[in-house]
């Protein structure tokens, strides 16, 4: 890429007032080159994708190349705002995405020093997620690809979580993935970039949602050590100081020999304990209990056991059916809840018992981010699947299953899982 090849038409700079992009003046181009410390001799040999994520409460963007280099990244988290309102209010999330998307994309692009004209494609989460949030990312992206005349790659948020591990580790298909976040909970066999078999999913809420609700009920935002943490993170933090044995919680669905999950029952059981403790301690609802750390430890342990048991069954099912390689099969765990080290330890007991490798992306790539979307774009570009040159009729889909659902078949196999000592 030579400096001389940059012309005014290709050097587009984001400009809010004039829509997504406008043609900059020569002065602006040189300002941009100076501020980005652009090296004329630097060559971009690889495919480079801009990824945009707005499916829930994070506005994120990143520029990633084919070799897995994160060239630029920016994120705006809405967690603090939603913690104050006690949960995500979709129109508020939409407004915050609108206010931040321009700046976040600009920041990721500037940090990458890749002129927009050099991008191979733009990849954006279009499914599943909150309709109002997805809409902001999609309409911004469609304007962008229209002006840049670049291909567009719609991304399934859970596919992106599942494939992130291939950016950080050398992992070949097929592998088993456990995706656990605030909105999702599923076990899937990943056979290829866009080739998933769904083995099980949550029948009600996701573990992150349950942990968020428990954290709210425990008023953990009033706890000085966890005021700005997400619910799950606050539970993990407090649990370290607690004794899980002080409360007896039964792992959900322990009689159902399938790979599905459930967290509503657990949430209600914890709710009952909290109400009881409030009476005993003479504490009003909305104040922090003295036993909060013990409750956090108990709910975290029960969640870990439930996730471990279903994952153990899924690994045994895949091994019995020859769906995973006989040696060094991999279990990948991702999604916001996968950044929990206690849960990772529980899953490690399972992979040790089944001679599998446990792989987790680093915590910052487990929670929502733009890198995973850009990387999914690279994966799809390399595989040649789902690349759109015409964006007519592209829509977002708030609900969208991942892959082919074989969970019924998994349940019918009724695999008995050996008892593991959950000493974590
Ligand atoms: O993947 P993510 O960023 O967004 C969704 O797609 O949901 O996950 C966010 C969820 C929240 O429910 C949050 O409480 C949970 O992940 N989470 C955690 C931890 N950090 C975030 N749960 C347990 N332990 C953590 N350390
Ligand atoms: Zn997510």
CSV table of C-alpha atoms and ligand atoms in Angstrom, one decimal:
chain,number,residue,atom,x,y,z
A,1,UNK,CA,0.0,0.0,0.0
A,2,UNK,CA,1.7,3.2,-1.2
A,3,UNK,CA,0.8,6.7,0.0
A,4,UNK,CA,0.2,7.6,-3.6
A,5,UNK,CA,-2.6,5.1,-3.9
A,6,UNK,CA,-4.7,6.9,-1.3
A,7,UNK,CA,-7.0,9.3,-3.0
A,8,UNK,CA,-9.7,11.5,-1.7
A,9,UNK,CA,-12.4,9.1,-2.7
A,10,UNK,CA,-10.8,6.1,-0.8
A,11,UNK,CA,-9.7,8.0,2.2
A,12,UNK,CA,-13.1,8.4,3.8
A,13,UNK,CA,-13.3,9.8,7.2
A,14,UNK,CA,-16.2,9.3,9.5
A,15,UNK,CA,-18.2,12.4,9.9
A,16,UNK,CA,-21.3,12.5,12.0
A,17,UNK,CA,-22.9,15.6,10.6
A,18,UNK,CA,-22.8,14.4,7.1
A,19,UNK,CA,-24.1,10.9,7.7
A,20,UNK,CA,-21.7,7.9,7.9
A,21,UNK,CA,-18.9,9.1,5.7
A,22,UNK,CA,-18.0,12.2,3.8
A,23,UNK,CA,-15.2,13.0,1.4
A,24,UNK,CA,-12.6,14.9,3.4
A,25,UNK,CA,-10.5,17.8,2.3
A,26,UNK,CA,-6.8,17.3,1.4
A,27,UNK,CA,-5.9,19.0,4.7
A,28,UNK,CA,-8.0,16.5,6.6
A,29,UNK,CA,-6.3,13.6,4.8
A,30,UNK,CA,-2.9,14.8,5.8
A,31,UNK,CA,-4.0,15.5,9.4
A,32,UNK,CA,-5.3,11.9,9.5
A,33,UNK,CA,-2.1,10.5,8.1
A,34,UNK,CA,-0.1,12.5,10.6
A,35,UNK,CA,-2.3,11.6,13.6
A,36,UNK,CA,-2.3,7.9,12.6
A,37,UNK,CA,1.5,7.9,12.1
A,38,UNK,CA,0.9,6.2,8.8
A,39,UNK,CA,3.9,4.5,7.2
A,40,UNK,CA,3.8,4.8,3.4
A,41,UNK,CA,5.7,1.6,2.9
A,42,UNK,CA,3.5,-0.5,5.1
A,43,UNK,CA,1.8,-3.2,3.2
A,44,UNK,CA,-1.6,-4.8,4.0
A,45,UNK,CA,-1.2,-8.3,2.7
A,46,UNK,CA,-4.0,-9.9,4.5
A,47,UNK,CA,-7.8,-9.8,4.5
A,48,UNK,CA,-8.9,-7.1,7.0
A,49,UNK,CA,-12.4,-7.0,8.4
A,50,UNK,CA,-14.1,-4.3,10.5
A,51,UNK,CA,-16.5,-6.0,13.0
A,52,UNK,CA,-19.4,-4.2,14.7
A,53,UNK,CA,-21.3,-5.5,17.7
A,54,UNK,CA,-24.5,-3.9,19.2
A,55,UNK,CA,-26.7,-6.9,20.0
A,56,UNK,CA,-27.1,-6.2,23.6
A,57,UNK,CA,-25.6,-3.5,25.9
A,58,UNK,CA,-22.1,-3.0,24.5
A,59,UNK,CA,-21.2,-0.9,21.5
A,60,UNK,CA,-18.1,-2.5,20.2
A,61,UNK,CA,-15.9,-2.4,17.0
A,62,UNK,CA,-12.6,-3.9,16.0
A,63,UNK,CA,-10.4,-4.3,13.0
A,64,UNK,CA,-8.8,-7.8,12.7
A,65,UNK,CA,-6.7,-9.3,10.0
A,66,UNK,CA,-6.5,-12.8,8.6
A,67,UNK,CA,-3.6,-13.7,10.8
A,68,UNK,CA,-5.7,-12.9,13.9
A,69,UNK,CA,-3.9,-9.6,14.6
A,70,UNK,CA,-6.3,-7.2,16.4
A,71,UNK,CA,-5.3,-4.0,14.6
A,72,UNK,CA,-7.7,-1.7,16.4
A,73,UNK,CA,-10.4,-2.0,18.9
A,74,UNK,CA,-12.9,0.2,20.8
A,75,UNK,CA,-15.8,-0.5,23.1
A,76,UNK,CA,-18.4,1.4,25.0
A,77,UNK,CA,-20.1,-0.5,27.8
A,78,UNK,CA,-23.5,0.4,29.1
A,79,UNK,CA,-23.2,-1.8,32.2
A,80,UNK,CA,-23.1,1.1,34.7
A,81,UNK,CA,-26.2,2.7,33.3
A,82,UNK,CA,-28.2,-0.6,33.3
A,83,UNK,CA,-27.0,-1.4,36.8
A,84,UNK,CA,-28.6,1.9,38.0
A,85,UNK,CA,-31.9,1.0,36.4
A,86,UNK,CA,-31.8,-2.6,37.6
A,87,UNK,CA,-31.6,-4.2,34.1
A,88,UNK,CA,-31.5,-3.4,30.5
A,89,UNK,CA,-34.3,-1.1,29.2
A,90,UNK,CA,-34.2,-1.6,25.4
A,91,UNK,CA,-35.0,2.0,24.3
A,92,UNK,CA,-32.2,3.2,26.7
A,93,UNK,CA,-29.8,0.7,25.2
A,94,UNK,CA,-30.8,1.8,21.7
A,95,UNK,CA,-30.2,5.4,22.5
A,96,UNK,CA,-26.8,4.7,24.0
A,97,UNK,CA,-25.8,2.7,20.9
A,98,UNK,CA,-26.9,5.6,18.7
A,99,UNK,CA,-24.8,8.0,20.8
A,100,UNK,CA,-21.7,5.9,20.6
A,101,UNK,CA,-21.5,3.9,17.5
A,102,UNK,CA,-20.0,6.6,15.3
A,103,UNK,CA,-17.2,7.3,17.8
A,104,UNK,CA,-16.5,3.7,18.6
A,105,UNK,CA,-16.1,2.7,14.9
A,106,UNK,CA,-14.0,5.7,14.3
A,107,UNK,CA,-11.7,4.9,17.2
A,108,UNK,CA,-11.3,1.2,16.1
A,109,UNK,CA,-10.5,2.3,12.6
A,110,UNK,CA,-8.1,5.1,13.6
A,111,UNK,CA,-6.2,2.8,16.0
A,112,UNK,CA,-5.9,0.2,13.3
A,113,UNK,CA,-4.3,2.7,10.8
A,114,UNK,CA,-6.2,0.9,8.1
A,115,UNK,CA,-7.9,3.3,5.7
A,116,UNK,CA,-11.5,2.3,5.3
A,117,UNK,CA,-10.9,1.8,1.6
A,118,UNK,CA,-8.5,-1.1,2.5
A,119,UNK,CA,-11.1,-3.1,4.4
A,120,UNK,CA,-12.0,-6.5,2.8
A,121,UNK,CA,-15.5,-6.4,4.4
A,122,UNK,CA,-17.6,-5.2,7.2
A,123,UNK,CA,-19.1,-7.8,9.5
A,124,UNK,CA,-21.9,-6.9,11.9
A,125,UNK,CA,-24.0,-8.8,14.4
A,126,UNK,CA,-27.5,-9.1,13.0
A,127,UNK,CA,-28.8,-12.0,15.1
A,128,UNK,CA,-29.9,-12.8,17.8
A,129,UNK,CA,-30.2,-10.0,20.3
A,130,UNK,CA,-32.4,-7.1,21.3
A,131,UNK,CA,-34.2,-5.8,18.3
A,132,UNK,CA,-33.7,-2.1,19.1
A,133,UNK,CA,-30.0,-2.7,19.7
A,134,UNK,CA,-29.4,-4.8,16.6
A,135,UNK,CA,-31.1,-2.2,14.5
A,136,UNK,CA,-28.6,0.5,15.4
A,137,UNK,CA,-25.6,-1.6,14.4
A,138,UNK,CA,-27.3,-2.9,11.2
A,139,UNK,CA,-28.4,0.5,9.8
A,140,UNK,CA,-25.1,2.1,10.6
A,141,UNK,CA,-23.3,-0.8,8.9
A,142,UNK,CA,-25.5,-0.8,5.8
A,143,UNK,CA,-24.8,2.9,5.3
A,144,UNK,CA,-21.1,2.3,5.7
A,145,UNK,CA,-20.9,-0.6,3.2
A,146,UNK,CA,-23.0,1.4,0.8
A,147,UNK,CA,-20.6,4.3,0.9
A,148,UNK,CA,-17.4,2.2,0.9
A,149,UNK,CA,-18.8,-0.3,-1.7
A,150,UNK,CA,-17.6,-3.2,0.5
A,151,UNK,CA,-19.1,-6.7,1.0
A,152,UNK,CA,-21.2,-7.1,4.1
A,153,UNK,CA,-21.1,-10.2,6.4
A,154,UNK,CA,-24.1,-10.6,8.7
A,155,UNK,CA,-22.9,-12.3,11.9
A,156,UNK,CA,-24.7,-14.7,14.4
A,157,UNK,CA,-23.7,-13.5,17.8
A,158,UNK,CA,-23.3,-17.0,19.2
A,159,UNK,CA,-21.4,-18.3,16.2
A,160,UNK,CA,-18.9,-15.4,16.9
A,161,UNK,CA,-18.6,-16.4,20.6
A,162,UNK,CA,-18.0,-20.0,19.5
A,163,UNK,CA,-15.3,-19.2,16.9
A,164,UNK,CA,-13.3,-16.7,19.0
A,165,UNK,CA,-11.1,-19.5,20.3
A,166,UNK,CA,-9.7,-20.0,16.8
A,167,UNK,CA,-8.2,-16.5,16.9
A,168,UNK,CA,-6.3,-17.1,20.1
A,169,UNK,CA,-5.5,-20.9,19.8
A,170,UNK,CA,-5.0,-23.4,17.0
A,171,UNK,CA,-8.2,-25.3,17.2
A,172,UNK,CA,-9.4,-27.5,14.4
A,173,UNK,CA,-13.0,-28.5,13.7
A,174,UNK,CA,-14.8,-30.3,15.2
A,175,UNK,CA,-14.9,-29.2,18.8
A,176,UNK,CA,-17.6,-29.0,21.5
A,177,UNK,CA,-18.6,-25.5,22.7
A,178,UNK,CA,-20.4,-24.4,25.8
A,179,UNK,CA,-21.7,-20.8,25.4
A,180,UNK,CA,-22.8,-19.2,28.7
A,181,UNK,CA,-23.7,-15.6,28.8
A,182,UNK,CA,-26.4,-13.2,30.0
A,183,UNK,CA,-28.7,-14.1,27.1
A,184,UNK,CA,-27.7,-17.5,26.1
A,185,UNK,CA,-26.8,-21.0,27.3
A,186,UNK,CA,-26.1,-23.8,24.9
A,187,UNK,CA,-24.0,-26.8,24.1
A,188,UNK,CA,-23.1,-27.3,20.4
A,189,UNK,CA,-20.8,-29.3,18.3
A,190,UNK,CA,-18.9,-27.0,15.9
A,191,UNK,CA,-18.2,-28.9,12.7
A,192,UNK,CA,-17.3,-25.8,10.6
A,193,UNK,CA,-17.6,-22.1,10.3
A,194,UNK,CA,-21.4,-22.2,9.8
A,195,UNK,CA,-22.0,-25.8,10.6
A,196,UNK,CA,-23.3,-26.4,14.2
A,197,UNK,CA,-25.2,-29.3,15.9
A,198,UNK,CA,-27.2,-28.0,18.9
A,199,UNK,CA,-27.0,-30.6,21.7
A,200,UNK,CA,-28.8,-28.7,24.5
A,201,UNK,CA,-29.9,-25.2,25.6
A,202,UNK,CA,-31.5,-23.5,28.5
A,203,UNK,CA,-35.2,-24.1,28.8
A,204,UNK,CA,-35.7,-20.8,30.6
A,205,UNK,CA,-33.2,-18.1,31.4
A,206,UNK,CA,-29.4,-18.0,30.9
A,207,UNK,CA,-26.9,-18.4,33.8
A,208,UNK,CA,-25.7,-14.8,33.5
A,209,UNK,CA,-29.3,-13.6,33.6
A,210,UNK,CA,-29.9,-15.7,36.8
A,211,UNK,CA,-26.6,-14.4,38.4
A,212,UNK,CA,-27.5,-10.8,37.5
A,213,UNK,CA,-31.0,-11.3,39.1
A,214,UNK,CA,-29.5,-12.9,42.3
A,215,UNK,CA,-26.9,-10.0,42.5
A,216,UNK,CA,-29.7,-7.5,42.2
A,217,UNK,CA,-31.8,-9.2,44.8
A,218,UNK,CA,-28.7,-9.2,47.1
A,219,UNK,CA,-28.3,-5.4,46.3
A,220,UNK,CA,-24.6,-6.0,45.4
A,221,UNK,CA,-24.4,-2.6,43.8
A,222,UNK,CA,-24.5,-1.2,47.3
A,223,UNK,CA,-21.6,-3.4,48.3
A,224,UNK,CA,-18.5,-1.2,48.3
A,225,UNK,CA,-16.3,-3.8,46.6
A,226,UNK,CA,-18.7,-4.6,43.7
A,227,UNK,CA,-20.6,-1.4,43.0
A,228,UNK,CA,-19.6,-1.2,39.3
A,229,UNK,CA,-19.3,-5.0,38.5
A,230,UNK,CA,-21.8,-6.9,36.4
A,231,UNK,CA,-23.9,-9.3,38.5
A,232,UNK,CA,-22.0,-12.4,37.6
A,233,UNK,CA,-18.7,-10.8,38.3
A,234,UNK,CA,-19.9,-9.5,41.7
A,235,UNK,CA,-21.1,-13.0,42.6
A,236,UNK,CA,-17.7,-14.4,41.7
A,237,UNK,CA,-15.9,-11.7,43.7
A,238,UNK,CA,-18.0,-12.1,46.8
A,239,UNK,CA,-18.1,-15.9,46.6
A,240,UNK,CA,-14.3,-16.0,47.3
A,241,UNK,CA,-15.1,-14.7,50.8
A,242,UNK,CA,-18.0,-17.0,51.4
A,243,UNK,CA,-18.8,-20.6,52.6
A,244,UNK,CA,-20.8,-22.4,50.0
A,245,UNK,CA,-21.7,-25.2,52.5
A,246,UNK,CA,-23.9,-22.9,54.6
A,247,UNK,CA,-26.7,-23.2,52.2
A,248,UNK,CA,-28.1,-26.3,50.5
A,249,UNK,CA,-29.1,-25.8,46.9
A,250,UNK,CA,-30.1,-28.7,44.7
A,251,UNK,CA,-28.6,-28.7,41.2
A,252,UNK,CA,-31.4,-28.2,38.6
A,253,UNK,CA,-32.8,-31.0,36.4
A,254,UNK,CA,-30.6,-33.6,38.0
A,255,UNK,CA,-33.0,-36.4,36.9
A,256,UNK,CA,-33.3,-35.4,33.3
A,257,UNK,CA,-30.7,-37.3,31.3
A,258,UNK,CA,-30.3,-34.7,28.5
A,259,UNK,CA,-28.0,-31.7,27.9
A,260,UNK,CA,-30.6,-29.0,28.5
A,261,UNK,CA,-30.3,-26.4,31.3
A,262,UNK,CA,-32.6,-24.5,33.6
A,263,UNK,CA,-31.9,-21.6,36.0
A,264,UNK,CA,-35.3,-20.2,37.0
A,265,UNK,CA,-35.8,-22.8,39.8
A,266,UNK,CA,-32.4,-22.1,41.2
A,267,UNK,CA,-33.1,-18.3,41.1
A,268,UNK,CA,-36.4,-18.8,43.0
A,269,UNK,CA,-34.7,-21.1,45.6
A,270,UNK,CA,-32.0,-18.4,46.2
A,271,UNK,CA,-34.7,-15.8,46.4
A,272,UNK,CA,-36.4,-17.8,49.2
A,273,UNK,CA,-33.1,-18.1,51.1
A,274,UNK,CA,-32.5,-14.3,50.8
A,275,UNK,CA,-36.1,-13.5,52.1
A,276,UNK,CA,-35.5,-15.9,55.0
A,277,UNK,CA,-32.1,-14.3,55.8
A,278,UNK,CA,-33.5,-10.8,55.6
A,279,UNK,CA,-36.0,-11.8,58.4
A,280,UNK,CA,-33.3,-13.5,60.5
A,281,UNK,CA,-30.8,-10.6,60.2
A,282,UNK,CA,-33.4,-7.9,60.5
A,283,UNK,CA,-32.3,-6.4,57.2
A,284,UNK,CA,-34.7,-4.6,54.8
A,285,UNK,CA,-34.9,-5.7,51.2
A,286,UNK,CA,-32.4,-3.7,49.1
A,287,UNK,CA,-29.8,-3.7,51.8
A,288,UNK,CA,-26.7,-6.0,51.8
A,289,UNK,CA,-27.0,-9.1,54.0
A,290,UNK,CA,-24.2,-10.3,56.3
A,291,UNK,CA,-24.6,-13.7,54.7
A,292,UNK,CA,-24.4,-12.3,51.1
A,293,UNK,CA,-21.0,-13.9,50.4
A,294,UNK,CA,-22.1,-17.3,51.6
A,295,UNK,CA,-25.2,-17.1,49.3
A,296,UNK,CA,-23.0,-16.0,46.4
A,297,UNK,CA,-20.7,-19.0,47.0
A,298,UNK,CA,-23.6,-21.4,47.1
A,299,UNK,CA,-25.3,-20.1,44.0
A,300,UNK,CA,-22.0,-20.0,42.1
A,301,UNK,CA,-21.2,-23.6,43.2
A,302,UNK,CA,-24.6,-25.0,42.2
A,303,UNK,CA,-24.4,-23.2,38.8
A,304,UNK,CA,-21.0,-24.6,38.2
A,305,UNK,CA,-22.2,-28.2,39.1
A,306,UNK,CA,-25.2,-27.9,36.7
A,307,UNK,CA,-23.1,-26.6,33.8
A,308,UNK,CA,-20.4,-29.3,34.5
A,309,UNK,CA,-22.9,-32.2,34.5
A,310,UNK,CA,-24.6,-31.3,31.3
A,311,UNK,CA,-21.3,-30.6,29.6
A,312,UNK,CA,-20.0,-34.0,30.8
A,313,UNK,CA,-23.0,-35.7,29.2
A,314,UNK,CA,-22.5,-33.8,25.9
A,315,UNK,CA,-18.8,-34.9,25.8
A,316,UNK,CA,-19.8,-38.5,26.5
A,317,UNK,CA,-22.5,-38.4,23.8
A,318,UNK,CA,-20.0,-37.0,21.2
A,319,UNK,CA,-17.4,-39.5,22.2
A,320,UNK,CA,-19.9,-42.4,21.9
A,321,UNK,CA,-21.1,-41.3,18.5
A,322,UNK,CA,-17.6,-40.6,17.2
A,323,UNK,CA,-18.5,-36.9,16.7
A,324,UNK,CA,-15.2,-35.7,18.2
A,325,UNK,CA,-11.7,-36.8,17.5
A,326,UNK,CA,-10.7,-39.8,19.6
A,327,UNK,CA,-7.6,-38.0,20.9
A,328,UNK,CA,-7.3,-34.4,22.2
A,329,UNK,CA,-10.9,-33.5,21.7
A,330,UNK,CA,-11.5,-29.9,22.7
A,331,UNK,CA,-14.1,-28.3,24.9
A,332,UNK,CA,-14.3,-24.6,24.3
A,333,UNK,CA,-16.1,-22.4,26.8
A,334,UNK,CA,-17.1,-18.9,25.9
A,335,UNK,CA,-19.6,-16.1,26.6
A,336,UNK,CA,-19.6,-13.6,29.6
A,337,UNK,CA,-20.1,-16.3,32.2
A,338,UNK,CA,-17.0,-18.2,30.9
A,339,UNK,CA,-14.8,-15.5,32.4
A,340,UNK,CA,-15.8,-17.0,35.8
A,341,UNK,CA,-12.7,-18.9,37.1
A,342,UNK,CA,-14.7,-21.1,39.6
A,343,UNK,CA,-16.9,-22.3,36.7
A,344,UNK,CA,-13.8,-22.9,34.6
A,345,UNK,CA,-12.4,-25.1,37.3
A,346,UNK,CA,-15.5,-27.2,37.5
A,347,UNK,CA,-15.4,-27.7,33.8
A,348,UNK,CA,-11.7,-28.6,34.1
A,349,UNK,CA,-12.7,-31.5,36.3
A,350,UNK,CA,-15.0,-32.7,33.5
A,351,UNK,CA,-12.3,-32.4,30.8
A,352,UNK,CA,-9.8,-34.2,33.0
A,353,UNK,CA,-12.3,-37.1,33.5
A,354,UNK,CA,-12.9,-37.3,29.7
A,355,UNK,CA,-9.4,-36.8,28.5
A,356,UNK,CA,-10.3,-33.6,26.7
A,357,UNK,CA,-8.6,-30.2,26.5
A,358,UNK,CA,-10.4,-27.2,28.0
A,359,UNK,CA,-10.0,-24.0,26.1
A,360,UNK,CA,-11.3,-20.6,27.0
A,361,UNK,CA,-10.6,-17.3,25.3
A,362,UNK,CA,-9.1,-14.7,27.7
A,363,UNK,CA,-11.8,-13.0,29.8
A,364,UNK,CA,-11.9,-9.8,27.7
A,365,UNK,CA,-12.8,-11.9,24.6
A,366,UNK,CA,-15.4,-13.9,26.5
A,367,UNK,CA,-17.7,-11.0,27.1
A,368,UNK,CA,-19.2,-9.1,24.2
A,369,UNK,CA,-16.6,-7.4,22.0
A,370,UNK,CA,-16.0,-6.3,18.4
A,371,UNK,CA,-13.0,-8.6,17.9
A,372,UNK,CA,-15.1,-11.7,17.8
A,373,UNK,CA,-17.4,-10.2,15.2
A,374,UNK,CA,-14.5,-9.1,13.0
A,375,UNK,CA,-12.8,-12.5,13.4
A,376,UNK,CA,-16.1,-14.3,12.5
A,377,UNK,CA,-16.0,-12.1,9.4
A,378,UNK,CA,-12.5,-13.3,8.6
A,379,UNK,CA,-13.6,-17.0,9.1
A,380,UNK,CA,-16.5,-16.5,6.8
A,381,UNK,CA,-14.4,-14.7,4.2
A,382,UNK,CA,-11.9,-17.6,4.2
A,383,UNK,CA,-14.7,-20.2,4.0
A,384,UNK,CA,-16.5,-18.2,1.4
A,385,UNK,CA,-19.9,-18.4,3.2
A,386,UNK,CA,-22.4,-15.7,3.9
A,387,UNK,CA,-20.7,-12.8,2.1
A,388,UNK,CA,-23.1,-10.3,0.7
A,389,UNK,CA,-22.3,-8.0,-2.2
A,390,UNK,CA,-25.9,-6.8,-2.3
A,391,UNK,CA,-27.5,-5.8,1.0
A,392,UNK,CA,-31.0,-5.4,-0.3
A,393,UNK,CA,-33.4,-7.1,2.1
A,394,UNK,CA,-30.9,-7.7,4.9
A,395,UNK,CA,-32.8,-7.8,8.2
A,396,UNK,CA,-31.9,-8.3,11.8
A,397,UNK,CA,-33.4,-11.3,13.7
A,398,UNK,CA,-33.9,-10.9,17.4
A,399,UNK,CA,-34.4,-14.7,17.8
A,400,UNK,CA,-32.4,-17.1,15.7
A,401,UNK,CA,-31.4,-20.7,16.7
A,402,UNK,CA,-27.8,-21.8,16.2
A,403,UNK,CA,-27.3,-24.8,13.9
A,404,UNK,CA,-29.3,-28.1,13.6
A,405,UNK,CA,-31.1,-29.0,16.9
A,406,UNK,CA,-30.4,-32.7,17.9
A,407,UNK,CA,-31.1,-32.2,21.6
A,408,UNK,CA,-34.0,-34.6,21.4
A,409,UNK,CA,-31.7,-37.4,20.2
A,410,UNK,CA,-29.3,-36.5,22.9
A,411,UNK,CA,-32.0,-36.9,25.5
A,412,UNK,CA,-33.2,-40.2,24.0
A,413,UNK,CA,-29.6,-41.5,24.4
A,414,UNK,CA,-30.2,-41.0,28.2
A,415,UNK,CA,-26.5,-41.2,29.0
A,416,UNK,CA,-25.7,-41.7,32.7
A,417,UNK,CA,-22.9,-39.4,33.9
A,418,UNK,CA,-20.5,-40.7,36.4
A,419,UNK,CA,-20.5,-38.7,39.7
A,420,UNK,CA,-17.5,-36.3,39.9
A,421,UNK,CA,-16.2,-34.9,43.2
A,422,UNK,CA,-16.7,-31.2,42.8
A,423,UNK,CA,-13.8,-30.1,44.9
A,424,UNK,CA,-13.0,-26.7,43.6
B,1,LIG,O1,-21.4,-12.4,26.7
B,1,LIG,P1,-21.8,-11.3,27.5
B,1,LIG,O2,-20.9,-10.1,27.6
B,1,LIG,O3,-23.2,-10.7,27.0
B,1,LIG,C1,-24.2,-11.5,26.5
B,1,LIG,O4,-24.3,-11.9,25.3
B,1,LIG,O5,-25.1,-11.8,27.4
B,1,LIG,O6,-22.2,-11.8,28.9
B,1,LIG,C2,-22.7,-10.9,30.0
B,1,LIG,C3,-23.1,-11.8,31.2
B,1,LIG,C4,-23.7,-11.0,32.3
B,1,LIG,O7,-24.9,-11.7,32.7
B,1,LIG,C5,-22.7,-11.0,33.4
B,1,LIG,O8,-23.3,-11.0,34.7
B,1,LIG,C6,-22.0,-12.3,33.1
B,1,LIG,O9,-21.9,-12.4,31.7
B,1,LIG,N1,-20.6,-12.3,33.7
B,1,LIG,C7,-20.2,-13.2,34.6
B,1,LIG,C8,-18.8,-12.8,34.9
B,1,LIG,N2,-18.5,-11.7,34.2
B,1,LIG,C9,-19.6,-11.4,33.4
B,1,LIG,N3,-20.8,-14.3,35.2
B,1,LIG,C10,-20.1,-15.0,36.1
B,1,LIG,N4,-18.8,-14.7,36.4
B,1,LIG,C11,-18.1,-13.6,35.9
B,1,LIG,N5,-16.9,-13.3,36.2
B,2,LIG,ZN1,-22.5,-12.4,24.1
